[in-house]
mmCIF file of C-alpha atoms and ligand atoms in Angstrom:
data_model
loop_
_atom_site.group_PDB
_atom_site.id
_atom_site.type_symbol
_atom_site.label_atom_id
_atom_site.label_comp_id
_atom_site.label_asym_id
_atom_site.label_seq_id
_atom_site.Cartn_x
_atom_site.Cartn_y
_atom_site.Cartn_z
ATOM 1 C CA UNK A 21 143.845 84.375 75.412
ATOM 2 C CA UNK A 22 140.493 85.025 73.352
ATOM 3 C CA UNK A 23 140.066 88.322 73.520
ATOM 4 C CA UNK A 24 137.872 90.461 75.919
ATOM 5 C CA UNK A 25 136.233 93.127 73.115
ATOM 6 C CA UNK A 26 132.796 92.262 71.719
ATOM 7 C CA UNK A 27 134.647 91.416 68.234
ATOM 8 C CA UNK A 28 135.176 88.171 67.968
ATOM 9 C CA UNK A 29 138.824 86.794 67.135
ATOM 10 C CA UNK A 30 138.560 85.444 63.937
ATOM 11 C CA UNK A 31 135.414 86.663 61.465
ATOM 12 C CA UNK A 32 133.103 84.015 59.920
ATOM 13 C CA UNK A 33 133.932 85.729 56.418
ATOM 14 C CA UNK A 34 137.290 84.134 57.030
ATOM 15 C CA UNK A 35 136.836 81.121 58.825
ATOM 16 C CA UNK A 36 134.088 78.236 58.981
ATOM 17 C CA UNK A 37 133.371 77.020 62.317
ATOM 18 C CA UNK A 38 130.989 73.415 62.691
ATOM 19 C CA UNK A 39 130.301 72.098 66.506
ATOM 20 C CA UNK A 40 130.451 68.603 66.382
ATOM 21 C CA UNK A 41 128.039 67.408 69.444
ATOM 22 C CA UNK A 42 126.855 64.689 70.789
ATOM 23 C CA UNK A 43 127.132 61.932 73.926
ATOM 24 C CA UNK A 44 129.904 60.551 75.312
ATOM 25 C CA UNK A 45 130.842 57.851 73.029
ATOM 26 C CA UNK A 46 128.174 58.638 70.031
ATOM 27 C CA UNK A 47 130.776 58.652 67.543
ATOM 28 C CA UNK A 48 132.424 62.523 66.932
ATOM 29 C CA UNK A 49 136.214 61.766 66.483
ATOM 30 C CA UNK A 50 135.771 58.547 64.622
ATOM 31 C CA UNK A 51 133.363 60.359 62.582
ATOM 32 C CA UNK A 52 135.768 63.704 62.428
ATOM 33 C CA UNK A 53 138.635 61.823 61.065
ATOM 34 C CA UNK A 54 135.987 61.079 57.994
ATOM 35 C CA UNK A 55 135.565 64.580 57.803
ATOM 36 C CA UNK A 56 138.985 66.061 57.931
ATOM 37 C CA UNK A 57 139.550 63.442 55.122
ATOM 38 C CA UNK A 58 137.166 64.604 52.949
ATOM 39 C CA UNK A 59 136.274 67.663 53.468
ATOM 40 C CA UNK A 60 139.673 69.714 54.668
ATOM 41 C CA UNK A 61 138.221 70.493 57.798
ATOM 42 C CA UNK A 62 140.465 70.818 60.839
ATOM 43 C CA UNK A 63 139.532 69.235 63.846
ATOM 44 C CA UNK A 64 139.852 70.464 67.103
ATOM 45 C CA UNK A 65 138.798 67.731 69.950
ATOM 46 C CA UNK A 66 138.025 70.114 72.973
ATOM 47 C CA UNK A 67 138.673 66.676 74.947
ATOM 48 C CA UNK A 68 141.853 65.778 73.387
ATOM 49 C CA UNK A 69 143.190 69.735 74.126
ATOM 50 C CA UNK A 70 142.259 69.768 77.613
ATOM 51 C CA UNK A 71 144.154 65.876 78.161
ATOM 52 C CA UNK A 72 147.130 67.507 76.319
ATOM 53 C CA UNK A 73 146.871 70.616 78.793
ATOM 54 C CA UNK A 74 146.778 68.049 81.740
ATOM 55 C CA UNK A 75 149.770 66.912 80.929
ATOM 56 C CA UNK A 76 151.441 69.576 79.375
ATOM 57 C CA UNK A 77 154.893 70.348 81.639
ATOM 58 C CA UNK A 78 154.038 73.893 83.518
ATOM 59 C CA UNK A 79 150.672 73.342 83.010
ATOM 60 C CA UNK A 80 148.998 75.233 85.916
ATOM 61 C CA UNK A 81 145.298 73.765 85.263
ATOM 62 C CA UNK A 82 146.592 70.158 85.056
ATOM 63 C CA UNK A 83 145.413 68.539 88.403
ATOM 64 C CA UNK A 84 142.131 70.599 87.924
ATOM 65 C CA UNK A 85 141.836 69.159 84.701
ATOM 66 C CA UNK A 86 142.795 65.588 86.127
ATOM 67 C CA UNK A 87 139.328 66.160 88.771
ATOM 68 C CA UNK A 88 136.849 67.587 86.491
ATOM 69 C CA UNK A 89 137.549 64.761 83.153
ATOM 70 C CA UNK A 90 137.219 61.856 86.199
ATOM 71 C CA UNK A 91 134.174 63.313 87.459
ATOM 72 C CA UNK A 92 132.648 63.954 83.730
ATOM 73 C CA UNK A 93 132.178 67.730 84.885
ATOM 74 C CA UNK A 94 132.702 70.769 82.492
ATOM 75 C CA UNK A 95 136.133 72.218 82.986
ATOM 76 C CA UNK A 96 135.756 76.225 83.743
ATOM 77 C CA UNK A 97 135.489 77.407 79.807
ATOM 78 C CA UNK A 98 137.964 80.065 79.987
ATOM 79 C CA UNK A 99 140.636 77.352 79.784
ATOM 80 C CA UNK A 100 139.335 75.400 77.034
ATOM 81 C CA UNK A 101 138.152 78.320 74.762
ATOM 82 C CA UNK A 102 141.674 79.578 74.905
ATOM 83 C CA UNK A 103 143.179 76.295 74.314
ATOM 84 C CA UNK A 104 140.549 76.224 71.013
ATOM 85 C CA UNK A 105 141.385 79.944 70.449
ATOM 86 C CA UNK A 106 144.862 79.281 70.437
ATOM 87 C CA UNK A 107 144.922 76.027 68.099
ATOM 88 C CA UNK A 108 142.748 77.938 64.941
ATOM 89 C CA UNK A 109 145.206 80.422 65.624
ATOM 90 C CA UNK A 110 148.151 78.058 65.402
ATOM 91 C CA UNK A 111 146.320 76.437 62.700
ATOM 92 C CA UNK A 112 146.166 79.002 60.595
ATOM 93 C CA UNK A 113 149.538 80.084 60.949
ATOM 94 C CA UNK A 114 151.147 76.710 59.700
ATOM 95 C CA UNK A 115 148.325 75.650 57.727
ATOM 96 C CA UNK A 116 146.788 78.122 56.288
ATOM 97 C CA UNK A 117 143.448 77.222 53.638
ATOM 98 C CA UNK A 118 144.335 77.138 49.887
ATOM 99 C CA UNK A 119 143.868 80.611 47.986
ATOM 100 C CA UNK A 120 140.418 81.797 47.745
ATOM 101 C CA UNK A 121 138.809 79.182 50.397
ATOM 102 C CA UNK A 122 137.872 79.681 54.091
ATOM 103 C CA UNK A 123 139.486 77.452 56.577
ATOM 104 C CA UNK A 124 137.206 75.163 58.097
ATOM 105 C CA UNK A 125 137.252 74.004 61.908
ATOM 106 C CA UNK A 126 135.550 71.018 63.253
ATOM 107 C CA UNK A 127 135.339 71.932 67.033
ATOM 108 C CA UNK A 128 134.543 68.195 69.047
ATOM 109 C CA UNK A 129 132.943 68.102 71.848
ATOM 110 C CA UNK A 130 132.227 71.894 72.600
ATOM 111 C CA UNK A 131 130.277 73.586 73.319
ATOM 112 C CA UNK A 132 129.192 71.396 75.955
ATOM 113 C CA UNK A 133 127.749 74.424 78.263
ATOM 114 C CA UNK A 134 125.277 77.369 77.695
ATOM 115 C CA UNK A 135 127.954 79.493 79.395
ATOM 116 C CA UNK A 136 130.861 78.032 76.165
ATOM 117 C CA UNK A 137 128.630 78.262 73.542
ATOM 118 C CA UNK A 138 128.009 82.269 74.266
ATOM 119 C CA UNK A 139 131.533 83.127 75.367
ATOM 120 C CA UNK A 140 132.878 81.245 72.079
ATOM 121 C CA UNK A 141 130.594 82.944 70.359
ATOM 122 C CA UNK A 142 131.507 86.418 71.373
ATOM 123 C CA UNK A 143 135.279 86.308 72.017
ATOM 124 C CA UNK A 144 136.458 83.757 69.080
ATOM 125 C CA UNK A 145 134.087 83.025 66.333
ATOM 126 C CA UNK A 146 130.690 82.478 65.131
ATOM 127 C CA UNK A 147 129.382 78.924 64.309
ATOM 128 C CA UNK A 148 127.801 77.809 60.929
ATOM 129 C CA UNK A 149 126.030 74.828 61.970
ATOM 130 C CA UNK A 150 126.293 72.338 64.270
ATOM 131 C CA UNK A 151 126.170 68.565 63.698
ATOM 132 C CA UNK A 152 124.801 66.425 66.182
ATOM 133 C CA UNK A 153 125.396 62.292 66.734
ATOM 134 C CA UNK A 154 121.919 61.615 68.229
ATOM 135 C CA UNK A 155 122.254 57.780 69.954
ATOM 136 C CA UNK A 156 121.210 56.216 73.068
ATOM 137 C CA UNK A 157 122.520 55.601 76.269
ATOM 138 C CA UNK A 158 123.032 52.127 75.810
ATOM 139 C CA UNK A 159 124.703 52.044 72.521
ATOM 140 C CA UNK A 160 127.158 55.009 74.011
ATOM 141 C CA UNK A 161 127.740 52.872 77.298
ATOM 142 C CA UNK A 162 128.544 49.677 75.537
ATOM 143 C CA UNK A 163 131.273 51.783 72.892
ATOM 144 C CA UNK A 164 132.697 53.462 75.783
ATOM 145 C CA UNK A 165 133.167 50.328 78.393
ATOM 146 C CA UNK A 166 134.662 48.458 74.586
ATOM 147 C CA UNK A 167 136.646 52.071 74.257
ATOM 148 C CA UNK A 168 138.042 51.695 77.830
ATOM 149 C CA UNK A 169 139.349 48.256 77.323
ATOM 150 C CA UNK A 170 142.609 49.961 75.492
ATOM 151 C CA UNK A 171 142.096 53.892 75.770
ATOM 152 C CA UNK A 172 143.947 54.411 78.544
ATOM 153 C CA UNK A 173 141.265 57.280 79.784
ATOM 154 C CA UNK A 174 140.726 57.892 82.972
ATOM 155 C CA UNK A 175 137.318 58.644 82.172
ATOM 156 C CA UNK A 176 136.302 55.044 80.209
ATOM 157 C CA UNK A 177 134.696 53.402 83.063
ATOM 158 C CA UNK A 178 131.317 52.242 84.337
ATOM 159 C CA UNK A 179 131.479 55.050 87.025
ATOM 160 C CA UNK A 180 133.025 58.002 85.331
ATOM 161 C CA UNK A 181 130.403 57.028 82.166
ATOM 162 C CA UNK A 182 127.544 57.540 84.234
ATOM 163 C CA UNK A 183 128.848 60.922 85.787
ATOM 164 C CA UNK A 184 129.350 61.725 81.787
ATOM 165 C CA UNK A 185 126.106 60.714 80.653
ATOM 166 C CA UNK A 186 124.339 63.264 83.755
ATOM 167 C CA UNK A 187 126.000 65.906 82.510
ATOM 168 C CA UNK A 188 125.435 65.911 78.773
ATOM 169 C CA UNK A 189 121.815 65.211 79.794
ATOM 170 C CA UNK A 190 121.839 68.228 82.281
ATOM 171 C CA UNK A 191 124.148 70.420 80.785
ATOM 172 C CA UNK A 192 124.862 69.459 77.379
ATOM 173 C CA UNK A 193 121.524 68.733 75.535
ATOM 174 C CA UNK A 194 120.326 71.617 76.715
ATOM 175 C CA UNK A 195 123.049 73.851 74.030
ATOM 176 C CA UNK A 196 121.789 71.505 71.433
ATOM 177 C CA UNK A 197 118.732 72.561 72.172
ATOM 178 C CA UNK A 198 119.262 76.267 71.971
ATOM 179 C CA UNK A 199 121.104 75.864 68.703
ATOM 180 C CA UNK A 200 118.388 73.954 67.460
ATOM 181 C CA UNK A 201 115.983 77.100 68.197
ATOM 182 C CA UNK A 202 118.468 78.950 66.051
ATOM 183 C CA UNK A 203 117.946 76.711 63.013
ATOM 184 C CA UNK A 204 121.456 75.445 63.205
ATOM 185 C CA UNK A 205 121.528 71.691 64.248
ATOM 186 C CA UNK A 206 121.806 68.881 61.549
ATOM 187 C CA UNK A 207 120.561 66.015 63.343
ATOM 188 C CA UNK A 208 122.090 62.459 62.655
ATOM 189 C CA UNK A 209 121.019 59.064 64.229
ATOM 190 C CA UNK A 210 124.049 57.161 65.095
ATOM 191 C CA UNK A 211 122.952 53.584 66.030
ATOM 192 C CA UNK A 212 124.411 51.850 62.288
ATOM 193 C CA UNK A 213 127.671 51.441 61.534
ATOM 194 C CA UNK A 214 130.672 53.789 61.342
ATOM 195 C CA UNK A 215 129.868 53.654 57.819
ATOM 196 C CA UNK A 216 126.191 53.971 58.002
ATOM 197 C CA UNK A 217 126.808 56.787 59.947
ATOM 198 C CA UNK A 218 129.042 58.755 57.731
ATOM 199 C CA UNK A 219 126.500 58.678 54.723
ATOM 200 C CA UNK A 220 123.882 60.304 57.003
ATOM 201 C CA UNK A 221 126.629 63.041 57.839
ATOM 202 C CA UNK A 222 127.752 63.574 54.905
ATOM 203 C CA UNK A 223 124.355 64.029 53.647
ATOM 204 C CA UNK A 224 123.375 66.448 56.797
ATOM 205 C CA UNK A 225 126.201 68.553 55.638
ATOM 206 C CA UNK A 226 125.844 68.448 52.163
ATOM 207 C CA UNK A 227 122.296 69.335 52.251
ATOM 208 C CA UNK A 228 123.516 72.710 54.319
ATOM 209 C CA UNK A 229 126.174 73.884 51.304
ATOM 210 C CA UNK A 230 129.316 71.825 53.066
ATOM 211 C CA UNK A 231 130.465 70.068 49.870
ATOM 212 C CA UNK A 232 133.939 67.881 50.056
ATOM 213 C CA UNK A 233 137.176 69.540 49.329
HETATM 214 P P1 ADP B 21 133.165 60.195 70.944
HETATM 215 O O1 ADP B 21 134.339 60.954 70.374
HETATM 216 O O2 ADP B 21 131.840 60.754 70.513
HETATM 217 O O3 ADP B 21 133.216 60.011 72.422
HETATM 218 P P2 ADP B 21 134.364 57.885 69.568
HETATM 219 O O4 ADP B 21 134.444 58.294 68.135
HETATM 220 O O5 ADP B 21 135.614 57.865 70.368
HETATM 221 O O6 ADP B 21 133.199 58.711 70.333
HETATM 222 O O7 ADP B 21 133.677 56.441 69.592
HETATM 223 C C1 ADP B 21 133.535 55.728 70.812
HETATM 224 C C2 ADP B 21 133.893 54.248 70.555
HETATM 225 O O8 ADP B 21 132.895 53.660 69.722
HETATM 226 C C3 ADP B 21 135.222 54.062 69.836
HETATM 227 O O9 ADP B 21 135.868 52.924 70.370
HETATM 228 C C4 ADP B 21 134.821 53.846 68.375
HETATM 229 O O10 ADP B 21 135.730 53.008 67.707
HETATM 230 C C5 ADP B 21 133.465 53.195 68.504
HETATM 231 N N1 ADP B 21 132.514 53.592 67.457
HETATM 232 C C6 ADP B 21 132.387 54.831 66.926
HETATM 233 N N2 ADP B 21 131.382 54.845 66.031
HETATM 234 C C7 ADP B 21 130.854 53.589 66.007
HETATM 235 C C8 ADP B 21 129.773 52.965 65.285
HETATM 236 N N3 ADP B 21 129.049 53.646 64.410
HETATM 237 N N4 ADP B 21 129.523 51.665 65.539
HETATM 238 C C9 ADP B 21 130.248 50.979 66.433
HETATM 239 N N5 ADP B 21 131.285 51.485 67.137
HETATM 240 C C10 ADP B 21 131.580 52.795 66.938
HETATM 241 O O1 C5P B 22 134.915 64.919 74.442
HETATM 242 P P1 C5P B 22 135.617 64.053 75.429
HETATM 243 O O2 C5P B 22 134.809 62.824 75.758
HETATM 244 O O3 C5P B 22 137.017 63.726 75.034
HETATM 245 O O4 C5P B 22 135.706 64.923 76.754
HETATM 246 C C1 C5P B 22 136.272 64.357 77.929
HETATM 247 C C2 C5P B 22 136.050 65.257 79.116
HETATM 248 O O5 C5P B 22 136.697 66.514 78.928
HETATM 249 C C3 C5P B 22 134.602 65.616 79.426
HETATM 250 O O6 C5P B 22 133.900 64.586 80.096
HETATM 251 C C4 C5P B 22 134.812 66.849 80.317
HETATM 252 O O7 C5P B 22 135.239 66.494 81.630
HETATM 253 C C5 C5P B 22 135.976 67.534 79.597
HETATM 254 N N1 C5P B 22 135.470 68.524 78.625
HETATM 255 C C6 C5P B 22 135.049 69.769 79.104
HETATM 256 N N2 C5P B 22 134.556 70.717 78.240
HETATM 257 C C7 C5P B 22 134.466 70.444 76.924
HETATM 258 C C8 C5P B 22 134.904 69.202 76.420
HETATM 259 C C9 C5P B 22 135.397 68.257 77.302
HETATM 260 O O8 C5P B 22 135.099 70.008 80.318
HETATM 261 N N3 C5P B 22 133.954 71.365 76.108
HETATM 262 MG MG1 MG B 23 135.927 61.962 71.398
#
């Protein structure tokens, strides 16, 4: 479990922590696999942790899990910051950075909640920056129904995508938002191609001292 003191787990001297946001189907874990290629970072898919907790044998959260993805809602964060508490941990342990440079996490698809992003915050680690896939509905909706044609998610169709799209409109933006009070969001439109795409990210980051590894 992340721990209850007002020190957070892991210190930002040791560790580099990016939020990767952005709508349902905007583009974060084809766009993450870019980045763990070529810049080290580790990514951490809040999503895929909580689908591998649903399923996970013992798993006492997995038919609450099962509910909330379905109906696009925001699991209760104290399970998903300790499943992302737990995997830098494990991460570290097994994989630890090369000599003399911080590990870097790519954290997808969290903090998707005011409530996350503070709690995170506090109890595991402080964030750098956050990057943010900035696309419209339409574009998301078409990706996801394309998405759902082989996924396999529960969650890839035409209902469950509206439900999704409320929330990060009611719930979601609104973190964006407060990060981007904070100075911390680098904004990216995410309309063009995967490859189009990257080259804006990679120029986002790279303007903010993230330089490839
Ligand atoms: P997210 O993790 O943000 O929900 P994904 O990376 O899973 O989004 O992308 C959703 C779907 O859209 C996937 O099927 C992916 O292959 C596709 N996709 C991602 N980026 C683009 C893009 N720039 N142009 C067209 N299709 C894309
Ligand atoms: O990011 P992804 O689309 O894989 O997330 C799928 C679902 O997992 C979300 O719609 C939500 O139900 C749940 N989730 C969550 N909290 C997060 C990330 C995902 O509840 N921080
Ligand atoms: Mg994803």
């Amino acid at each position: 479990m992340a721990s209850s003191s007002s020190t957070p787990r892991f210190s930002a001297n040791d560790v580099t922590v990016i939020f990767f946001l952005g709508g349902p189907g905007s583009g974060k874990g084809t766009q993450s696999a870019n980045l763990v290629r070529d810049y080290g970072f580790v990514h951490l898919s809040a999503g895929d942790l909580l689908r591998a907790e649903q399923v996970r044998e013992g798993s006492q959260y997995g038919d609450m899990i099962k509910t909330y993805i379905r109906e696009g809602k925001i699991v209760p964060m104290e399970v998903t910051v300790a499943l992302l508490s737990n995997a830098m941990a494990d991460s570290l342990a097994t994989n630890p950075p090369p000599a003399g440079t911080k590990a870097r996490f790519l954290i997808d698809g969290f903090p998707r909640k005011l409530d996350q992003a503070v709690f995170f915050e506090e109890t595991v680690c402080v964030s750098e920056l956050v990057l943010f896939l900035d696309c419209p509905e339409d574009v998301m909706e078409s990706r996801l129904l394309k998405r759902g044609e082989t996924s396999g998610r529960d969650d890839d169709n035409a209902e469950s995508i509206r439900k999704r799209f409320r929330t990060f409109v009611e719930t979601s933006m609104p973190v964006v938002d407060d990060f981007q009070k904070k100075g911390k969001v680098v904004a990216v439109k995410a309309t063009g191609s995967v490859d189009e795409v990257y080259g804006l990210v990679k120029a986002g980051i790279e303007q903010r001292g993230v330089h490839p590894r």
